[in-house]
Amino acid sequence: MDAIAYKIVFVGDTNMGKTTYSNAICDTSVERTYPTLGVDVHMCVIEGVSFAIWDCAGDERFGGLREGYWNQAHGAIVFATSASRADEWIVHLQSVCPGIPVVVINPHADVRDGEIYSPYTRDAFETLVRMIVSNDVVQH
């Protein structure tokens, strides 16, 4: 039997570090100097739990596709530099995925050589995973 993959979406404005954070979480080392075009999906297993991390583009020209990418997500991490901007993303997410667990982080985490040095951002993903697993929000 295949393990259930929890779908996590990373959302926020462009150039906020979503891809860097996703690469650090999944232990991948993709060097890229251009913004995500649409969405990149990263599969990873952490402590025996499978995750499909949907790294969604923040550029407005992909705005019409976002709802499709977010559909049936189990959780979200919002990358925002202000409370008002985070609220905008959360309201939009909640309109597509009512009740989705959301964690907001500062996108300017210190990531070097694929290692996340800020304890706050390291805890963000772990916090979201605990919220998802403890509430058994997997959609069957």
Coordinates of N, CA and C in Angstrom, one line a residue:
M1 N 0.8 -1.2 0.0 CA 0.0 0.0 0.0 C 0.9 1.2 0.0
D2 N 0.6 2.2 -0.9 CA 1.3 3.4 -0.9 C 1.0 4.3 0.2
A3 N 2.0 5.0 0.7 CA 1.7 6.0 1.8 C 0.9 7.2 1.2
I4 N 0.1 7.7 2.1 CA -0.7 8.9 1.7 C 0.3 10.1 1.6
A5 N 0.1 10.8 0.5 CA 0.9 12.1 0.4 C 0.1 13.3 0.8
Y6 N 0.6 14.0 1.7 CA -0.1 15.2 2.2 C 0.3 16.3 1.2
K7 N -0.7 17.0 0.7 CA -0.4 18.1 -0.3 C -0.3 19.4 0.5
I8 N 0.9 20.0 0.4 CA 1.2 21.3 1.1 C 1.5 22.3 0.0
V9 N 0.8 23.5 0.1 CA 1.1 24.5 -0.9 C 1.9 25.6 -0.2
F10 N 2.9 26.1 -1.0 CA 3.7 27.3 -0.6 C 3.2 28.4 -1.4
V11 N 2.7 29.5 -0.7 CA 2.2 30.6 -1.5 C 2.8 31.9 -0.9
G12 N 2.8 33.0 -1.8 CA 3.4 34.3 -1.4 C 3.8 35.0 -2.6
D13 N 4.1 36.2 -2.5 CA 4.5 37.1 -3.6 C 5.8 36.5 -4.2
T14 N 6.1 36.9 -5.4 CA 7.3 36.4 -6.1 C 8.6 36.8 -5.4
N15 N 9.6 36.0 -5.6 CA 10.9 36.3 -4.9 C 10.9 36.3 -3.4
M16 N 10.1 35.5 -2.8 CA 10.0 35.4 -1.4 C 10.7 34.2 -0.7
G17 N 11.3 33.4 -1.6 CA 12.1 32.3 -1.0 C 11.3 31.0 -0.9
K18 N 10.2 30.8 -1.6 CA 9.4 29.6 -1.5 C 10.2 28.4 -2.0
T19 N 10.8 28.6 -3.2 CA 11.6 27.5 -3.8 C 12.8 27.1 -3.0
T20 N 13.5 28.1 -2.4 CA 14.6 27.8 -1.6 C 14.2 27.0 -0.4
Y21 N 13.1 27.4 0.2 CA 12.6 26.8 1.4 C 12.2 25.3 1.1
S22 N 11.5 25.2 0.0 CA 11.1 23.8 -0.5 C 12.3 22.9 -0.7
N23 N 13.3 23.5 -1.4 CA 14.5 22.7 -1.6 C 15.2 22.3 -0.3
A24 N 15.2 23.2 0.7 CA 15.8 22.9 2.0 C 15.0 21.8 2.7
I25 N 13.7 21.9 2.7 CA 12.8 20.9 3.4 C 13.0 19.5 2.7
C26 N 13.0 19.5 1.4 CA 13.1 18.2 0.7 C 14.5 17.7 0.4
D27 N 15.5 18.4 1.0 CA 16.9 18.1 0.8 C 17.3 18.0 -0.7
T28 N 16.8 18.9 -1.5 CA 17.2 19.0 -2.9 C 18.1 20.2 -3.1
S29 N 18.9 20.2 -4.1 CA 19.9 21.3 -4.3 C 19.8 21.8 -5.7
V30 N 18.6 22.3 -6.0 CA 18.4 22.9 -7.4 C 18.8 24.3 -7.4
E31 N 19.8 24.7 -8.1 CA 20.2 26.1 -8.3 C 19.4 26.7 -9.4
R32 N 18.7 27.8 -9.1 CA 17.9 28.4 -10.1 C 17.9 29.9 -9.8
T33 N 18.0 30.7 -10.8 CA 18.0 32.2 -10.7 C 16.8 32.9 -11.3
Y34 N 15.8 32.1 -11.6 CA 14.6 32.7 -12.2 C 13.4 32.3 -11.3
P35 N 12.3 33.1 -11.4 CA 11.1 32.8 -10.6 C 10.4 31.5 -11.1
T36 N 9.7 30.9 -10.2 CA 8.9 29.7 -10.6 C 7.8 30.1 -11.6
L37 N 7.7 29.3 -12.6 CA 6.7 29.6 -13.7 C 5.5 28.6 -13.4
G38 N 4.4 29.1 -12.8 CA 3.3 28.3 -12.6 C 3.4 27.6 -11.2
V39 N 3.9 26.3 -11.3 CA 4.1 25.6 -10.0 C 5.2 24.5 -10.2
D40 N 5.9 24.2 -9.2 CA 6.8 23.1 -9.2 C 6.4 22.2 -8.0
V41 N 6.3 20.9 -8.3 CA 5.9 20.0 -7.2 C 7.1 19.1 -6.8
H42 N 7.4 19.2 -5.5 CA 8.5 18.4 -4.9 C 7.9 17.3 -4.1
M43 N 8.3 16.1 -4.3 CA 7.9 15.0 -3.5 C 9.0 14.7 -2.5
C44 N 8.6 14.5 -1.2 CA 9.6 14.1 -0.2 C 9.0 13.3 0.9
V45 N 9.8 12.5 1.6 CA 9.4 11.7 2.7 C 10.2 12.2 3.9
I46 N 9.4 12.6 4.9 CA 10.1 13.1 6.2 C 9.5 12.3 7.3
E47 N 10.4 11.6 8.0 CA 10.0 10.7 9.1 C 8.9 9.8 8.7
G48 N 9.0 9.2 7.5 CA 8.1 8.2 7.1 C 6.7 8.7 6.6
V49 N 6.6 10.0 6.5 CA 5.4 10.6 6.0 C 5.7 11.3 4.6
S50 N 4.8 11.0 3.6 CA 5.0 11.5 2.3 C 4.4 12.9 2.1
F51 N 5.1 13.8 1.5 CA 4.5 15.1 1.2 C 4.7 15.5 -0.3
A52 N 3.7 16.1 -0.8 CA 3.8 16.7 -2.1 C 3.8 18.2 -1.9
I53 N 4.9 18.8 -2.0 CA 5.0 20.3 -1.8 C 4.8 21.0 -3.1
W54 N 3.7 21.8 -3.2 CA 3.4 22.5 -4.4 C 3.9 24.0 -4.2
D55 N 5.0 24.2 -4.8 CA 5.7 25.5 -4.8 C 5.1 26.4 -5.9
C56 N 4.1 27.3 -5.4 CA 3.3 28.0 -6.4 C 3.9 29.4 -6.7
A57 N 3.9 29.7 -8.0 CA 4.4 31.0 -8.4 C 3.7 32.2 -7.7
G58 N 4.4 33.2 -7.4 CA 3.8 34.4 -6.8 C 3.4 35.5 -7.8
D59 N 3.9 35.3 -9.0 CA 3.7 36.4 -10.0 C 2.2 36.4 -10.4
E60 N 1.7 37.6 -10.5 CA 0.3 37.9 -10.8 C -0.1 37.3 -12.1
R61 N 0.8 37.1 -13.1 CA 0.3 36.6 -14.4 C -0.1 35.1 -14.3
F62 N 0.2 34.5 -13.1 CA -0.2 33.1 -12.9 C -1.4 33.0 -11.9
G63 N -1.9 34.2 -11.6 CA -3.0 34.3 -10.6 C -4.2 33.5 -10.9
G64 N -4.6 33.4 -12.2 CA -5.7 32.6 -12.6 C -5.6 31.1 -12.4
L65 N -4.4 30.6 -12.3 CA -4.1 29.2 -12.1 C -4.0 28.8 -10.6
R66 N -3.9 29.7 -9.8 CA -3.6 29.4 -8.3 C -4.7 28.5 -7.7
E67 N -6.0 28.8 -8.0 CA -7.0 28.1 -7.3 C -6.9 26.6 -7.7
G68 N -6.6 26.3 -8.9 CA -6.4 24.9 -9.3 C -5.2 24.2 -8.6
Y69 N -4.2 25.0 -8.4 CA -3.0 24.4 -7.7 C -3.4 24.1 -6.2
W70 N -4.2 25.0 -5.6 CA -4.5 24.9 -4.2 C -5.5 23.9 -3.9
N71 N -6.3 23.5 -4.9 CA -7.5 22.6 -4.7 C -7.0 21.4 -4.0
Q72 N -7.8 21.0 -2.9 CA -7.6 19.8 -2.1 C -6.2 19.8 -1.4
A73 N -5.7 20.9 -1.1 CA -4.5 21.0 -0.3 C -4.8 20.7 1.2
H74 N -3.9 20.0 1.9 CA -4.0 19.7 3.3 C -3.5 20.8 4.2
G75 N -2.6 21.6 3.7 CA -2.1 22.7 4.5 C -1.3 23.7 3.6
A76 N -1.0 24.9 4.2 CA -0.3 25.9 3.4 C 0.7 26.6 4.3
I77 N 1.8 27.0 3.6 CA 2.7 28.0 4.3 C 2.6 29.2 3.4
V78 N 2.3 30.3 4.1 CA 2.3 31.6 3.5 C 3.5 32.4 3.7
F79 N 4.2 32.8 2.7 CA 5.4 33.6 2.8 C 5.1 35.1 2.6
A80 N 5.2 35.9 3.7 CA 4.8 37.3 3.7 C 5.7 38.1 4.6
T81 N 5.8 39.4 4.1 CA 6.7 40.3 4.9 C 5.8 41.2 5.8
S82 N 4.5 41.2 5.6 CA 3.7 42.0 6.5 C 2.4 41.3 6.8
A83 N 1.8 41.6 7.9 CA 0.5 41.0 8.4 C -0.6 41.2 7.4
S84 N -0.6 42.4 6.8 CA -1.7 42.7 5.8 C -1.5 41.8 4.6
R85 N -0.3 41.6 4.1 CA -0.1 40.8 2.9 C -0.4 39.3 3.2
A86 N 0.0 38.9 4.4 CA -0.3 37.5 4.8 C -1.8 37.3 4.9
D87 N -2.5 38.3 5.4 CA -4.0 38.2 5.5 C -4.6 38.1 4.1
E88 N -4.1 38.8 3.1 CA -4.6 38.7 1.8 C -4.5 37.3 1.2
W89 N -3.3 36.7 1.4 CA -3.1 35.4 0.9 C -4.0 34.4 1.7
I90 N -4.1 34.5 3.0 CA -4.9 33.6 3.7 C -6.4 33.7 3.3
V91 N -6.9 34.9 3.1 CA -8.3 35.0 2.7 C -8.5 34.3 1.3
H92 N -7.6 34.5 0.4 CA -7.7 33.9 -0.9 C -7.6 32.4 -0.7
L93 N -6.7 31.9 0.1 CA -6.6 30.4 0.3 C -7.8 29.9 0.9
Q94 N -8.4 30.5 1.9 CA -9.6 30.1 2.6 C -10.8 30.0 1.6
S95 N -10.8 30.9 0.6 CA -11.9 30.9 -0.3 C -11.9 29.6 -1.2
V96 N -10.7 29.0 -1.4 CA -10.6 27.8 -2.2 C -10.6 26.6 -1.3
C97 N -9.9 26.7 -0.2 CA -9.8 25.5 0.8 C -10.3 26.0 2.1
P98 N -11.6 26.0 2.4 CA -12.1 26.5 3.7 C -11.5 25.6 4.8
G99 N -11.0 26.3 5.9 CA -10.5 25.6 7.0 C -9.1 25.0 6.9
I100 N -8.4 25.3 5.8 CA -7.1 24.8 5.6 C -6.1 25.3 6.7
P101 N -5.3 24.4 7.3 CA -4.3 24.8 8.3 C -3.3 25.7 7.5
V102 N -2.9 26.8 8.1 CA -2.0 27.8 7.5 C -1.0 28.2 8.5
V103 N 0.3 28.3 8.1 CA 1.4 28.8 8.9 C 2.0 29.9 8.1
V104 N 2.3 31.1 8.7 CA 2.9 32.2 8.1 C 4.3 32.3 8.5
I105 N 5.2 32.5 7.6 CA 6.6 32.7 8.0 C 7.2 33.9 7.3
N106 N 8.3 34.4 7.8 CA 9.1 35.5 7.2 C 9.9 34.8 6.1
P107 N 9.7 35.3 4.9 CA 10.4 34.7 3.8 C 11.9 34.9 3.7
H108 N 12.4 35.7 4.6 CA 13.8 36.0 4.5 C 14.6 35.2 5.5
A109 N 14.3 33.9 5.6 CA 15.0 33.0 6.4 C 16.5 32.8 5.9
D110 N 17.3 32.6 6.8 CA 18.7 32.4 6.5 C 19.0 30.9 6.1
V111 N 19.0 30.7 4.7 CA 19.3 29.4 4.2 C 20.6 29.4 3.5
R112 N 21.5 28.5 3.9 CA 22.8 28.4 3.3 C 23.1 26.9 3.1
D113 N 23.5 26.6 1.9 CA 23.9 25.3 1.5 C 22.7 24.3 1.8
G114 N 21.5 24.7 1.6 CA 20.4 23.8 1.8 C 20.0 23.6 3.2
E115 N 20.6 24.3 4.1 CA 20.3 24.2 5.6 C 19.6 25.4 6.0
I116 N 18.5 25.2 6.8 CA 17.7 26.3 7.3 C 18.3 26.6 8.7
Y117 N 18.8 27.8 8.9 CA 19.4 28.2 10.1 C 18.5 28.9 11.1
S118 N 17.4 29.5 10.6 CA 16.5 30.1 11.5 C 15.6 29.1 12.2
P119 N 15.6 29.0 13.5 CA 14.7 28.0 14.2 C 13.2 28.3 13.9
Y120 N 12.9 29.5 13.7 CA 11.5 29.9 13.4 C 11.0 29.2 12.2
T121 N 11.7 29.3 11.1 CA 11.3 28.7 9.8 C 11.4 27.2 9.8
R122 N 12.3 26.6 10.5 CA 12.4 25.2 10.7 C 11.2 24.7 11.4
D123 N 10.8 25.4 12.4 CA 9.6 25.0 13.2 C 8.3 25.2 12.4
A124 N 8.3 26.1 11.4 CA 7.1 26.4 10.7 C 6.5 25.1 10.0
F125 N 7.4 24.4 9.3 CA 7.0 23.3 8.5 C 6.6 22.2 9.5
E126 N 7.3 22.0 10.6 CA 7.0 21.0 11.6 C 5.7 21.3 12.3
T127 N 5.4 22.6 12.5 CA 4.1 23.0 13.1 C 3.0 22.7 12.2
L128 N 3.1 23.0 10.9 CA 2.1 22.7 9.9 C 1.8 21.2 9.8
V129 N 2.9 20.4 9.8 CA 2.7 18.9 9.7 C 1.9 18.4 10.9
R130 N 2.3 18.9 12.1 CA 1.6 18.5 13.3 C 0.1 18.9 13.2
M131 N -0.2 20.1 12.7 CA -1.6 20.5 12.6 C -2.4 19.6 11.6
I132 N -1.7 19.2 10.6 CA -2.4 18.4 9.5 C -2.6 17.0 10.1
V133 N -1.6 16.4 10.6 CA -1.6 15.0 11.0 C -2.5 14.8 12.3
S134 N -2.4 15.8 13.2 CA -3.3 15.6 14.4 C -4.7 15.8 14.2
N135 N -5.1 16.6 13.1 CA -6.5 16.9 12.8 C -7.0 15.9 11.8
D136 N -6.1 15.0 11.3 CA -6.5 14.0 10.3 C -7.3 14.7 9.1
V137 N -6.7 15.7 8.5 CA -7.4 16.4 7.5 C -7.3 15.8 6.1
V138 N -6.8 14.6 6.0 CA -6.6 14.0 4.7 C -8.0 13.8 4.1
Q139 N -8.2 14.2 2.9 CA -9.4 14.1 2.2 C -9.5 12.7 1.5
H140 N -10.5 12.0 1.7 CA -10.6 10.6 1.1 C -11.6 10.7 0.0

